[in-house]
PDB file of C-alpha atoms in Angstrom:
ATOM      1  CA  MET X   1       2.054 -37.799 -20.215  1.00 42.00           C
ATOM      2  CA  ARG X   2       0.225 -35.372 -17.883  1.00 52.00           C
ATOM      3  CA  ASN X   3      -1.269 -32.210 -19.279  1.00 67.00           C
ATOM      4  CA  ILE X   4       1.110 -29.258 -19.124  1.00 83.00           C
ATOM      5  CA  SER X   5      -0.333 -26.845 -16.585  1.00 87.00           C
ATOM      6  CA  VAL X   6      -0.261 -23.136 -17.204  1.00 92.00           C
ATOM      7  CA  LEU X   7      -1.130 -20.568 -14.374  1.00 94.00           C
ATOM      8  CA  VAL X   8      -2.786 -17.417 -15.536  1.00 95.00           C
ATOM      9  CA  ALA X   9      -2.764 -14.601 -12.908  1.00 93.00           C
ATOM     10  CA  ASP X  10      -4.677 -11.555 -13.957  1.00 91.00           C
ATOM     11  CA  ASP X  11      -7.496  -9.565 -12.187  1.00 89.00           C
ATOM     12  CA  GLU X  12      -9.168  -8.826 -15.449  1.00 89.00           C
ATOM     13  CA  ASN X  13     -11.474 -11.814 -15.915  1.00 90.00           C
ATOM     14  CA  GLU X  14     -12.065 -11.183 -19.586  1.00 91.00           C
ATOM     15  CA  ILE X  15      -8.215 -11.409 -20.317  1.00 91.00           C
ATOM     16  CA  ALA X  16      -7.806 -14.517 -18.231  1.00 92.00           C
ATOM     17  CA  ASP X  17     -10.738 -16.232 -19.904  1.00 93.00           C
ATOM     18  CA  LEU X  18      -9.464 -15.208 -23.384  1.00 92.00           C
ATOM     19  CA  ILE X  19      -5.928 -16.672 -22.592  1.00 93.00           C
ATOM     20  CA  ALA X  20      -7.500 -19.947 -21.134  1.00 93.00           C
ATOM     21  CA  ILE X  21      -9.704 -20.432 -24.161  1.00 93.00           C
ATOM     22  CA  HIS X  22      -6.788 -20.403 -26.547  1.00 93.00           C
ATOM     23  CA  LEU X  23      -4.400 -22.342 -24.327  1.00 92.00           C
ATOM     24  CA  GLU X  24      -6.867 -25.052 -23.634  1.00 91.00           C
ATOM     25  CA  LYS X  25      -7.369 -25.446 -27.502  1.00 90.00           C
ATOM     26  CA  GLU X  26      -3.683 -26.318 -27.568  1.00 87.00           C
ATOM     27  CA  GLY X  27      -4.241 -29.046 -24.929  1.00 87.00           C
ATOM     28  CA  TYR X  28      -2.830 -27.156 -21.966  1.00 90.00           C
ATOM     29  CA  HIS X  29      -4.469 -27.349 -18.522  1.00 90.00           C
ATOM     30  CA  VAL X  30      -5.144 -23.771 -17.428  1.00 92.00           C
ATOM     31  CA  ILE X  31      -5.466 -22.462 -13.814  1.00 92.00           C
ATOM     32  CA  LYS X  32      -6.791 -18.891 -13.344  1.00 94.00           C
ATOM     33  CA  VAL X  33      -6.347 -16.758 -10.264  1.00 93.00           C
ATOM     34  CA  GLY X  34      -7.157 -13.028  -9.641  1.00 89.00           C
ATOM     35  CA  ASP X  35      -4.424 -11.821  -7.221  1.00 91.00           C
ATOM     36  CA  GLY X  36      -0.706 -12.305  -6.555  1.00 89.00           C
ATOM     37  CA  GLU X  37      -1.127 -14.003  -3.251  1.00 91.00           C
ATOM     38  CA  GLU X  38      -3.203 -16.717  -4.744  1.00 92.00           C
ATOM     39  CA  ALA X  39      -0.766 -17.176  -7.517  1.00 92.00           C
ATOM     40  CA  VAL X  40       2.063 -17.900  -5.029  1.00 91.00           C
ATOM     41  CA  ARG X  41      -0.166 -20.332  -3.163  1.00 89.00           C
ATOM     42  CA  VAL X  42      -0.973 -22.164  -6.282  1.00 88.00           C
ATOM     43  CA  VAL X  43       2.608 -22.597  -7.346  1.00 87.00           C
ATOM     44  CA  GLU X  44       3.518 -23.880  -3.862  1.00 82.00           C
ATOM     45  CA  ASN X  45       0.845 -26.484  -3.916  1.00 78.00           C
ATOM     46  CA  GLN X  46       0.464 -27.606  -7.459  1.00 78.00           C
ATOM     47  CA  LEU X  47       2.729 -28.615 -10.338  1.00 79.00           C
ATOM     48  CA  ILE X  48       2.874 -25.592 -12.645  1.00 85.00           C
ATOM     49  CA  ASP X  49       4.920 -25.648 -15.856  1.00 88.00           C
ATOM     50  CA  LEU X  50       4.513 -21.934 -16.891  1.00 92.00           C
ATOM     51  CA  LEU X  51       3.242 -18.733 -15.488  1.00 94.00           C
ATOM     52  CA  ILE X  52       1.522 -15.823 -17.158  1.00 94.00           C
ATOM     53  CA  LEU X  53       1.498 -12.904 -14.636  1.00 92.00           C
ATOM     54  CA  ASP X  54      -0.112  -9.463 -14.909  1.00 90.00           C
ATOM     55  CA  ILE X  55       2.176  -6.900 -13.145  1.00 87.00           C
ATOM     56  CA  MET X  56      -0.581  -4.793 -11.635  1.00 87.00           C
ATOM     57  CA  MET X  57      -2.519  -7.160  -9.426  1.00 88.00           C
ATOM     58  CA  PRO X  58      -4.316  -6.946  -6.070  1.00 86.00           C
ATOM     59  CA  LYS X  59      -2.540  -8.078  -2.794  1.00 88.00           C
ATOM     60  CA  MET X  60       0.765  -8.620  -4.476  1.00 88.00           C
ATOM     61  CA  ASP X  61       2.123  -7.351  -7.761  1.00 88.00           C
ATOM     62  CA  GLY X  62       3.715  -9.525 -10.470  1.00 84.00           C
ATOM     63  CA  TYR X  63       7.151  -8.404  -9.496  1.00 88.00           C
ATOM     64  CA  GLU X  64       6.908  -9.654  -5.841  1.00 90.00           C
ATOM     65  CA  VAL X  65       5.132 -12.759  -7.041  1.00 90.00           C
ATOM     66  CA  THR X  66       8.147 -13.539  -9.410  1.00 89.00           C
ATOM     67  CA  ARG X  67      10.661 -12.849  -6.508  1.00 88.00           C
ATOM     68  CA  ARG X  68       8.833 -15.235  -4.225  1.00 87.00           C
ATOM     69  CA  ILE X  69       8.594 -17.864  -6.887  1.00 86.00           C
ATOM     70  CA  ARG X  70      12.200 -17.599  -8.075  1.00 83.00           C
ATOM     71  CA  GLU X  71      13.366 -18.567  -4.616  1.00 79.00           C
ATOM     72  CA  GLN X  72      12.454 -22.167  -5.312  1.00 77.00           C
ATOM     73  CA  HIS X  73      11.206 -22.563  -8.894  1.00 79.00           C
ATOM     74  CA  ASN X  74      12.591 -22.011 -12.357  1.00 80.00           C
ATOM     75  CA  MET X  75       9.516 -22.518 -14.617  1.00 84.00           C
ATOM     76  CA  PRO X  76       9.116 -19.954 -17.488  1.00 89.00           C
ATOM     77  CA  ILE X  77       7.372 -16.723 -16.360  1.00 91.00           C
ATOM     78  CA  ILE X  78       5.662 -14.413 -18.967  1.00 92.00           C
ATOM     79  CA  PHE X  79       4.815 -10.946 -17.826  1.00 91.00           C
ATOM     80  CA  LEU X  80       1.673  -9.331 -19.181  1.00 87.00           C
ATOM     81  CA  SER X  81       1.192  -5.620 -18.702  1.00 81.00           C
ATOM     82  CA  ALA X  82      -0.236  -2.494 -20.119  1.00 80.00           C
ATOM     83  CA  LYS X  83       3.159  -0.754 -19.395  1.00 71.00           C
ATOM     84  CA  THR X  84       5.156  -0.504 -22.582  1.00 65.00           C
ATOM     85  CA  SER X  85       8.328   1.421 -21.662  1.00 68.00           C
ATOM     86  CA  ASP X  86      11.719  -0.310 -22.059  1.00 69.00           C
ATOM     87  CA  PHE X  87      12.392   0.278 -18.304  1.00 71.00           C
ATOM     88  CA  ASP X  88       9.404  -1.742 -17.283  1.00 68.00           C
ATOM     89  CA  LYS X  89      10.356  -4.524 -19.665  1.00 72.00           C
ATOM     90  CA  VAL X  90      14.007  -4.639 -18.509  1.00 78.00           C
ATOM     91  CA  GLN X  91      12.895  -4.504 -14.780  1.00 73.00           C
ATOM     92  CA  GLY X  92      10.752  -7.485 -15.395  1.00 73.00           C
ATOM     93  CA  LEU X  93      13.435  -9.453 -17.078  1.00 78.00           C
ATOM     94  CA  VAL X  94      15.984  -8.590 -14.380  1.00 75.00           C
ATOM     95  CA  ILE X  95      13.601  -9.684 -11.606  1.00 77.00           C
ATOM     96  CA  GLY X  96      13.230 -13.079 -13.286  1.00 80.00           C
ATOM     97  CA  ALA X  97      10.756 -13.018 -16.000  1.00 83.00           C
ATOM     98  CA  ASP X  98      11.578 -14.955 -19.168  1.00 85.00           C
ATOM     99  CA  ASP X  99       9.321 -12.968 -21.622  1.00 87.00           C
ATOM    100  CA  TYR X 100       7.182  -9.706 -21.512  1.00 88.00           C
ATOM    101  CA  MET X 101       4.061  -9.092 -23.529  1.00 87.00           C
ATOM    102  CA  THR X 102       2.159  -5.785 -23.590  1.00 86.00           C
ATOM    103  CA  LYS X 103      -1.536  -5.307 -23.630  1.00 85.00           C
ATOM    104  CA  PRO X 104      -3.500  -5.414 -26.047  1.00 86.00           C
ATOM    105  CA  PHE X 105      -2.050  -8.689 -27.504  1.00 87.00           C
ATOM    106  CA  THR X 106      -3.204 -11.178 -30.075  1.00 90.00           C
ATOM    107  CA  PRO X 107      -4.050 -14.713 -28.880  1.00 88.00           C
ATOM    108  CA  ILE X 108      -1.895 -16.159 -31.718  1.00 91.00           C
ATOM    109  CA  GLU X 109       1.106 -14.340 -30.361  1.00 90.00           C
ATOM    110  CA  MET X 110       0.367 -15.453 -26.841  1.00 90.00           C
ATOM    111  CA  VAL X 111       0.133 -19.112 -27.773  1.00 92.00           C
ATOM    112  CA  ALA X 112       3.339 -18.852 -29.884  1.00 92.00           C
ATOM    113  CA  ARG X 113       5.243 -17.340 -26.852  1.00 90.00           C
ATOM    114  CA  VAL X 114       3.864 -19.931 -24.541  1.00 92.00           C
ATOM    115  CA  ASN X 115       4.948 -22.619 -26.876  1.00 90.00           C
ATOM    116  CA  ALA X 116       8.380 -21.234 -27.335  1.00 88.00           C
ATOM    117  CA  GLN X 117       9.053 -20.807 -23.619  1.00 88.00           C
ATOM    118  CA  LEU X 118       7.910 -24.320 -22.828  1.00 87.00           C
ATOM    119  CA  ARG X 119       9.973 -25.888 -25.681  1.00 84.00           C
ATOM    120  CA  ARG X 120      13.098 -24.143 -24.314  1.00 81.00           C
ATOM    121  CA  TYR X 121      12.258 -25.115 -20.715  1.00 78.00           C
ATOM    122  CA  MET X 122      11.568 -28.748 -21.542  1.00 75.00           C
ATOM    123  CA  LYS X 123      14.778 -28.967 -23.622  1.00 70.00           C
ATOM    124  CA  LEU X 124      16.943 -27.513 -20.858  1.00 63.00           C
ATOM    125  CA  ASN X 125      15.404 -29.680 -18.296  1.00 60.00           C
ATOM    126  CA  GLN X 126      15.229 -32.958 -20.245  1.00 55.00           C
ATOM    127  CA  HIS X 127      18.345 -34.363 -18.679  1.00 45.00           C
ATOM    128  CA  LYS X 128      17.179 -33.494 -15.089  1.00 45.00           C
ATOM    129  CA  ARG X 129      13.715 -35.037 -15.741  1.00 47.00           C
ATOM    130  CA  SER X 130      15.325 -38.237 -17.032  1.00 42.00           C
ATOM    131  CA  ILE X 131      17.272 -38.592 -13.781  1.00 40.00           C
ATOM    132  CA  TYR X 132      14.510 -37.857 -11.360  1.00 43.00           C
ATOM    133  CA  ASP X 133      11.401 -38.944 -13.051  1.00 49.00           C
ATOM    134  CA  THR X 134      12.305 -42.362 -14.442  1.00 52.00           C
ATOM    135  CA  ASN X 135      10.081 -44.119 -12.064  1.00 72.00           C
ATOM    136  CA  SER X 136       7.093 -41.954 -12.370  1.00 81.00           C
ATOM    137  CA  LEU X 137       4.001 -42.998 -14.132  1.00 85.00           C
ATOM    138  CA  GLU X 138       2.372 -40.243 -16.097  1.00 84.00           C
ATOM    139  CA  PHE X 139      -1.042 -40.225 -17.839  1.00 83.00           C
ATOM    140  CA  ALA X 140      -3.202 -37.414 -18.931  1.00 76.00           C
ATOM    141  CA  GLY X 141      -3.504 -35.308 -15.748  1.00 80.00           C
ATOM    142  CA  LEU X 142      -2.345 -38.138 -13.431  1.00 87.00           C
ATOM    143  CA  VAL X 143       1.210 -38.470 -12.009  1.00 88.00           C
ATOM    144  CA  ILE X 144       2.216 -41.450  -9.783  1.00 89.00           C
ATOM    145  CA  SER X 145       5.623 -41.196  -8.134  1.00 87.00           C
ATOM    146  CA  PRO X 146       6.560 -44.440  -6.407  1.00 84.00           C
ATOM    147  CA  ASP X 147       9.767 -43.186  -4.991  1.00 76.00           C
ATOM    148  CA  GLN X 148       7.988 -40.359  -3.114  1.00 77.00           C
ATOM    149  CA  ARG X 149       4.690 -42.428  -2.880  1.00 82.00           C
ATOM    150  CA  THR X 150       2.854 -39.403  -4.113  1.00 87.00           C
ATOM    151  CA  VAL X 151      -0.101 -38.898  -6.525  1.00 89.00           C
ATOM    152  CA  ARG X 152      -1.000 -35.796  -8.274  1.00 88.00           C
ATOM    153  CA  LEU X 153      -4.158 -35.088 -10.232  1.00 87.00           C
ATOM    154  CA  TYR X 154      -3.904 -32.153 -12.605  1.00 82.00           C
ATOM    155  CA  GLY X 155      -1.127 -30.811 -10.378  1.00 80.00           C
ATOM    156  CA  LYS X 156      -3.064 -31.211  -7.166  1.00 84.00           C
ATOM    157  CA  ARG X 157      -1.778 -33.750  -4.545  1.00 86.00           C
ATOM    158  CA  VAL X 158      -4.074 -36.616  -3.825  1.00 89.00           C
ATOM    159  CA  ASP X 159      -3.708 -38.032  -0.282  1.00 88.00           C
ATOM    160  CA  LEU X 160      -3.999 -41.790  -0.332  1.00 87.00           C
ATOM    161  CA  THR X 161      -3.611 -44.364   2.315  1.00 87.00           C
ATOM    162  CA  PRO X 162      -0.630 -46.821   1.897  1.00 84.00           C
ATOM    163  CA  LYS X 163      -2.987 -49.604   0.642  1.00 88.00           C
ATOM    164  CA  GLU X 164      -4.873 -47.350  -1.908  1.00 91.00           C
ATOM    165  CA  PHE X 165      -1.515 -46.121  -3.188  1.00 90.00           C
ATOM    166  CA  GLU X 166      -0.298 -49.755  -3.753  1.00 90.00           C
ATOM    167  CA  ILE X 167      -3.595 -50.720  -5.419  1.00 93.00           C
ATOM    168  CA  LEU X 168      -3.361 -47.709  -7.766  1.00 94.00           C
ATOM    169  CA  HIS X 169       0.400 -48.259  -8.453  1.00 92.00           C
ATOM    170  CA  LEU X 170      -0.122 -52.021  -9.190  1.00 92.00           C
ATOM    171  CA  LEU X 171      -2.904 -51.286 -11.651  1.00 94.00           C
ATOM    172  CA  ALA X 172      -1.298 -48.277 -13.289  1.00 92.00           C
ATOM    173  CA  SER X 173       2.012 -50.256 -13.730  1.00 90.00           C
ATOM    174  CA  HIS X 174       0.135 -52.641 -16.021  1.00 90.00           C
ATOM    175  CA  PRO X 175      -2.349 -50.575 -18.048  1.00 88.00           C
ATOM    176  CA  LYS X 176      -5.268 -52.645 -19.703  1.00 89.00           C
ATOM    177  CA  LYS X 177      -4.233 -55.815 -17.719  1.00 90.00           C
ATOM    178  CA  VAL X 178      -7.107 -57.143 -15.694  1.00 92.00           C
ATOM    179  CA  PHE X 179      -6.317 -58.041 -12.118  1.00 92.00           C
ATOM    180  CA  SER X 180      -8.656 -60.339 -10.140  1.00 91.00           C
ATOM    181  CA  VAL X 181      -9.724 -59.199  -6.716  1.00 89.00           C
ATOM    182  CA  GLU X 182      -7.930 -62.288  -5.332  1.00 87.00           C
ATOM    183  CA  HIS X 183      -4.692 -61.311  -7.114  1.00 89.00           C
ATOM    184  CA  ILE X 184      -4.925 -57.691  -5.897  1.00 90.00           C
ATOM    185  CA  PHE X 185      -5.489 -58.779  -2.351  1.00 86.00           C
ATOM    186  CA  GLN X 186      -2.495 -61.036  -2.408  1.00 85.00           C
ATOM    187  CA  ARG X 187      -0.227 -58.505  -3.855  1.00 85.00           C
ATOM    188  CA  VAL X 188      -1.300 -55.569  -1.814  1.00 85.00           C
ATOM    189  CA  TRP X 189      -1.904 -57.229   1.554  1.00 80.00           C
ATOM    190  CA  GLY X 190       0.561 -59.966   1.153  1.00 75.00           C
ATOM    191  CA  GLU X 191      -1.835 -62.480   2.689  1.00 68.00           C
ATOM    192  CA  THR X 192      -3.638 -65.579   1.444  1.00 64.00           C
ATOM    193  CA  TYR X 193      -6.981 -64.515  -0.124  1.00 59.00           C
ATOM    194  CA  PHE X 194      -9.897 -65.427   2.189  1.00 58.00           C
ATOM    195  CA  GLU X 195     -13.032 -63.420   1.789  1.00 60.00           C
ATOM    196  CA  GLY X 196     -11.069 -60.380   0.934  1.00 58.00           C
ATOM    197  CA  ALA X 197     -13.283 -59.222  -1.968  1.00 72.00           C
ATOM    198  CA  ASN X 198     -15.111 -56.711   0.260  1.00 80.00           C
ATOM    199  CA  THR X 199     -11.847 -55.245   1.494  1.00 84.00           C
ATOM    200  CA  VAL X 200     -10.634 -54.733  -2.022  1.00 88.00           C
ATOM    201  CA  MET X 201     -14.032 -53.342  -3.222  1.00 89.00           C
ATOM    202  CA  VAL X 202     -14.188 -50.782  -0.424  1.00 89.00           C
ATOM    203  CA  HIS X 203     -10.547 -49.506  -1.069  1.00 91.00           C
ATOM    204  CA  ILE X 204     -11.317 -49.347  -4.888  1.00 93.00           C
ATOM    205  CA  ARG X 205     -14.529 -47.294  -4.197  1.00 91.00           C
ATOM    206  CA  THR X 206     -12.574 -44.866  -1.980  1.00 92.00           C
ATOM    207  CA  LEU X 207      -9.745 -44.580  -4.480  1.00 93.00           C
ATOM    208  CA  ARG X 208     -12.156 -43.768  -7.270  1.00 92.00           C
ATOM    209  CA  LYS X 209     -13.716 -40.979  -5.184  1.00 91.00           C
ATOM    210  CA  LYS X 210     -10.297 -39.468  -4.367  1.00 91.00           C
ATOM    211  CA  LEU X 211      -9.455 -39.514  -8.143  1.00 91.00           C
ATOM    212  CA  GLU X 212     -12.657 -37.640  -8.713  1.00 88.00           C
ATOM    213  CA  GLU X 213     -13.985 -40.142 -11.091  1.00 83.00           C
ATOM    214  CA  ASP X 214     -17.430 -38.909 -10.160  1.00 73.00           C
ATOM    215  CA  LYS X 215     -16.664 -35.373 -11.341  1.00 75.00           C
ATOM    216  CA  ARG X 216     -14.480 -36.016 -14.413  1.00 70.00           C
ATOM    217  CA  LYS X 217     -14.865 -37.865 -17.637  1.00 68.00           C
ATOM    218  CA  GLU X 218     -11.701 -39.843 -17.032  1.00 70.00           C
ATOM    219  CA  LYS X 219     -12.366 -43.196 -15.499  1.00 83.00           C
ATOM    220  CA  TRP X 220      -8.940 -44.506 -14.439  1.00 88.00           C
ATOM    221  CA  ILE X 221     -10.132 -47.649 -12.821  1.00 92.00           C
ATOM    222  CA  LYS X 222     -12.415 -49.834 -14.902  1.00 92.00           C
ATOM    223  CA  THR X 223     -14.502 -52.783 -13.461  1.00 92.00           C
ATOM    224  CA  VAL X 224     -14.496 -55.882 -15.492  1.00 91.00           C
ATOM    225  CA  TRP X 225     -17.548 -57.613 -14.381  1.00 90.00           C
ATOM    226  CA  GLY X 226     -17.044 -61.069 -13.098  1.00 86.00           C
ATOM    227  CA  VAL X 227     -13.288 -60.811 -13.415  1.00 88.00           C
ATOM    228  CA  GLY X 228     -11.803 -57.912 -11.551  1.00 91.00           C
ATOM    229  CA  TYR X 229     -10.332 -54.479 -12.274  1.00 94.00           C
ATOM    230  CA  THR X 230      -7.952 -52.792 -14.837  1.00 94.00           C
ATOM    231  CA  PHE X 231      -6.287 -49.400 -15.196  1.00 93.00           C
ATOM    232  CA  ASN X 232      -7.756 -47.526 -18.143  1.00 84.00           C
ATOM    233  CA  GLY X 233      -4.543 -45.400 -18.811  1.00 71.00           C
TER     234      GLY X 233
END
């Protein structure tokens, strides 16, 4: 399963860092932004499971961010604000927030509220996920969707060529199984293998670069010297 992604939008870096530290200890993938417009852009371009929004932010406040996001998305939203009046809390909930926390807060309470909102959201959407995601292959941070022929790495879309996608899907569909270069060439190109080793190697090299294996500790595609390649999922 991919890591659950939490977006933290707060222009106070110290608060955003504090939230990130404790959520990452829980195993969540945390993305931090400092203004409302960037928060909207991230939601539009990445897979986000939960949002923590400060109300008073530059460029676009938390209320407007929520209005924009609620036009197309239903993930949990937790408002974070120094405003403590009942009116502010009610206004936030009416606009579309699922919870409201006031500053200062304790990290333990924040983590508990995040966990509670995600449990509720996952339970309510379990049936929908089972219908639409049955063919998706999900690993820690990597989601491969054969129906849409899309790949996302920590929520960010990875643009692959058709051959690169087919190689990745072939390997990921059989984790730990070793595929020879000949087998990969025949399955992906559909042709009789004839000096196709270099073609496969070039595609594997580009695929590894796009999966950011040079930047991350995860090595999705493992070389088995003298044999071929395997998916290390």
